[in-house]
Structure formats: C-alpha cells, structure tokens
Short mmCIF file of C-alpha atoms and ligand atoms in Angstrom, two decimals:
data_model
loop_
_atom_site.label_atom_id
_atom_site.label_comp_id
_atom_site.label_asym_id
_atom_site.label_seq_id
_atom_site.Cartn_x
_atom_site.Cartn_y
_atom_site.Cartn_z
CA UNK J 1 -182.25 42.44 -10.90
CA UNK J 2 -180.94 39.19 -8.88
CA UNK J 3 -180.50 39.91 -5.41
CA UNK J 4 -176.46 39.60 -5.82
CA UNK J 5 -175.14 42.24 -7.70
CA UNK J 6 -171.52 42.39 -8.96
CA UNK J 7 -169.68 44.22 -11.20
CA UNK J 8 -166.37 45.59 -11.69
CA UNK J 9 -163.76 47.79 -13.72
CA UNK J 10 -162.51 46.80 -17.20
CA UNK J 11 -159.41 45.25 -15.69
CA UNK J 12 -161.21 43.64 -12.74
CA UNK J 13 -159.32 45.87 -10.16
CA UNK J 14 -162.22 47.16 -8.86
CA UNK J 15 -165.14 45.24 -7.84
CA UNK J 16 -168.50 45.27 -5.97
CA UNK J 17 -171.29 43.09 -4.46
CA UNK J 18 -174.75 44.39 -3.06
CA UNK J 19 -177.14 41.76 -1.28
CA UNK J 20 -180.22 44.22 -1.97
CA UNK J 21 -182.14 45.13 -4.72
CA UNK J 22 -181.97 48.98 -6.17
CA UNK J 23 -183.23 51.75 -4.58
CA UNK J 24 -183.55 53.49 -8.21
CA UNK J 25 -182.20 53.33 -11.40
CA UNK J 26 -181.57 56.43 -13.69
CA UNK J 27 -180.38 57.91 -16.60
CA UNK J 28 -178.58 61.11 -15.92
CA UNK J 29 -178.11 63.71 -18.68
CA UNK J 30 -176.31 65.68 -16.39
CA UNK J 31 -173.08 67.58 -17.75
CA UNK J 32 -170.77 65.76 -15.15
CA UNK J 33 -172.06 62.50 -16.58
CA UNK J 34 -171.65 63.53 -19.92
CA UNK J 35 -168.21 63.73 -19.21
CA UNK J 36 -166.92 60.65 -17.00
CA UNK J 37 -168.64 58.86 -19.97
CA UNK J 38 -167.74 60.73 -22.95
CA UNK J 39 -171.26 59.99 -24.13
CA UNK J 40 -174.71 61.87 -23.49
CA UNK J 41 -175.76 60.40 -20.28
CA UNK J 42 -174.99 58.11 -17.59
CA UNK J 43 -176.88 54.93 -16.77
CA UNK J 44 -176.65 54.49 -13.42
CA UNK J 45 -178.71 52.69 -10.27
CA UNK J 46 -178.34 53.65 -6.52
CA UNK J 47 -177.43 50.89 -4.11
CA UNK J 48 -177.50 51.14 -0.11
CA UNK J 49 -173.95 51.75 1.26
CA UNK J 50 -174.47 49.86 3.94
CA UNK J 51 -175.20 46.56 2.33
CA UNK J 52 -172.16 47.28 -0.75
CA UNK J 53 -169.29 45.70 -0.74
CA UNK J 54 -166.81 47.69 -2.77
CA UNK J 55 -162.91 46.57 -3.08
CA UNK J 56 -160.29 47.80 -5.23
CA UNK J 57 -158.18 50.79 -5.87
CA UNK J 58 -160.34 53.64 -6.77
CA UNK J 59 -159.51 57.38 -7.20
CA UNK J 60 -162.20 59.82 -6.64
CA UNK J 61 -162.38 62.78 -8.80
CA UNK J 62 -164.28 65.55 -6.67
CA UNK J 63 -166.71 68.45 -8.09
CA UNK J 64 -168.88 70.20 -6.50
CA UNK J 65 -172.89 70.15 -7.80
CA UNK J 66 -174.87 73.30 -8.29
CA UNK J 67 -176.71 72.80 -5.03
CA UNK J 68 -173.98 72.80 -2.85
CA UNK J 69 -172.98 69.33 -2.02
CA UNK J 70 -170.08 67.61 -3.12
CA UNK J 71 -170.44 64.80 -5.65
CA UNK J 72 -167.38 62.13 -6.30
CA UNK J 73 -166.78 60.05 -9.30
CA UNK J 74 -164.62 57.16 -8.59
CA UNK J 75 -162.65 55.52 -11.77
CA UNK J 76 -160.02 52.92 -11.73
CA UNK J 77 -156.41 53.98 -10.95
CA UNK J 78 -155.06 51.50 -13.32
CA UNK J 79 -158.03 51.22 -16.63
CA UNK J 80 -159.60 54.62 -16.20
CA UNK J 81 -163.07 52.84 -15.70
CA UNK J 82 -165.73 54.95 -14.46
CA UNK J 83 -167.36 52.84 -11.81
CA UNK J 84 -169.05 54.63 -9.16
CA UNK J 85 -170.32 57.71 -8.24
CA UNK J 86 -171.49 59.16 -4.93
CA UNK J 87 -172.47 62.70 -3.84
CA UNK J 88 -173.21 64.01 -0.04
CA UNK J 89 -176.33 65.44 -0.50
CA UNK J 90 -177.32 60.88 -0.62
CA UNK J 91 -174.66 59.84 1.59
CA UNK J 92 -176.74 56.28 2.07
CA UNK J 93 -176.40 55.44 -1.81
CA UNK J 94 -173.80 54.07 -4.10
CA UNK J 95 -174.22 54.92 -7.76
CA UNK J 96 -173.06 52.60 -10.08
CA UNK J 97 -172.63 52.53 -13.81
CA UNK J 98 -174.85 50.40 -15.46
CA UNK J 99 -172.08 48.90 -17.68
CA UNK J 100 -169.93 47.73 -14.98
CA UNK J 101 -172.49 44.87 -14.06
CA UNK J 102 -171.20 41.56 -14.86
CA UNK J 103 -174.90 41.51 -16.20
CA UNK J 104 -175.74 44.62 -17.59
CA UNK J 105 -178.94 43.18 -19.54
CA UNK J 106 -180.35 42.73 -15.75
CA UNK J 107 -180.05 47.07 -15.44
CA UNK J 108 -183.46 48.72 -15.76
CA UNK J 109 -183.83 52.61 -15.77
CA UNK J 110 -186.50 53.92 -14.28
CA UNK J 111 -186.42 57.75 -14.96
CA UNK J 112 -184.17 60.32 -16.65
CA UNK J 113 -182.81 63.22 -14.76
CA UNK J 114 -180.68 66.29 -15.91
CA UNK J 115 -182.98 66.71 -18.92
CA UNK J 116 -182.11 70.05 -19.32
CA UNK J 117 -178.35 69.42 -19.75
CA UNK J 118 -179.80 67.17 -22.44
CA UNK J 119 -177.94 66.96 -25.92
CA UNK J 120 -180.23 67.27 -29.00
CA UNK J 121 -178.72 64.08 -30.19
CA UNK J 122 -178.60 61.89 -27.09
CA UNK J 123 -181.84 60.36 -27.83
CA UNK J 124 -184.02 58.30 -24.48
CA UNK J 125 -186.80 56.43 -24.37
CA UNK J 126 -189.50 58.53 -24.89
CA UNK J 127 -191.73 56.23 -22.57
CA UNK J 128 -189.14 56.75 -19.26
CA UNK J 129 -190.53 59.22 -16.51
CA UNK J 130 -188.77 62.47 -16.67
CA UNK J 131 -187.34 64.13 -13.52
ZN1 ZN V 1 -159.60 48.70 -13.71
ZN1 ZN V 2 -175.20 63.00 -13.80
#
C-alpha cells in the first residue's frame, strides 16, 4: 500500500488517514465479523494508533471476545458503515475494513484467522497462511 492511507464511511462522515504502512492484514472468519458484515469474513488490516488520524462520528458497538478482552466495532451513526474495529487485548492497532479504502485494490491479506468459525461456503484463498 501507498504510505497515505484514507478511507472513509459510505456517506463520507467518517474518515481516516495513516502515514505508515500496515502492521498486518487479515481475513477474519470470526463470528463477530461475520456479523458487522453480514458476509463470511472480514477483510481487515491493523494500523498504528498513534500515527491514525480518525474523524467523524462513530458509535462503538462493544462485545466482549472469548479471551477476556473487550473488542469494539465502530460503524457510522448516520450510514451504518462498518469502519473500524479495535479490541484491548491490541490497544496500539486500528483495524480497518478493507472496503472502506478509497483504494481498496491497494488491500493485501496476509493470513486468515478465526478458521474455525469458518462457514462451509465462505470460500479463501487456499494459498493464504492460516492462523
Ligand atoms: Zn457514514
Ligand atoms: Zn473477526
């Protein structure tokens, strides 16, 4: 990816900038991600807080993962977009959907986690590492 990043919600309420490249891009298959999406998995890559820049209105839905920390899914107040997620047990990284790039040809995932929560007809590169 470039090393600007922006993206946004559907209505452009919400938007972001990062200066750095991703830490790590994934697919998660996780259950919680099945649902913000409404599809099999999430695409997602993890950004560093720090150097994020993220304006808008955004209402964090809370849920709590099944080791213990607390992992928030923030959607637009006015569209519904999912845009980012973030959880405590990474307090350093921003998640962001893939989607909500201005570019999201430029998103490359790197591994696929949750496999378990897998559906039998949400179908991944077979080729992607498996977590
Ligand atoms: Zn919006
Ligand atoms: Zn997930």
């Amino acid at each position: 990816m470039s090393p600007s990043i922006t993206g946004g919600c559907a209505c452009g309420g919400i938007r972001y900038q990062t200066q750095t490249e991703p830490e790590f891009s994934i697919i998660c298959q996780c259950r919680q991600c099945q649902r913000i999406t409404g599809s099999g998995h999430a695409a997602a890559f993890a950004v560093n807080t720090d150097a994020t820049r993220l304006q808008g209105k955004i209402k964090y839905y809370q849920t709590q993962a099944d080791d213990g920390s607390t992992v928030s899914s923030g959607f637009c107040k006015n569209c519904g977009n999912p845009v980012v997620k973030k959880t405590s047990g990474y307090p350093q990284y921003l998640f962001f959907h893939a989607a909500t790039l201005d570019d999201p040809a430029c998103f490359e995932p790197q591994m696929v986690v949750y496999t378990e929560s897998a559906q039998p007809w949400d179908h991944i590169d077979p080729r992607l590492q498996r977590r």
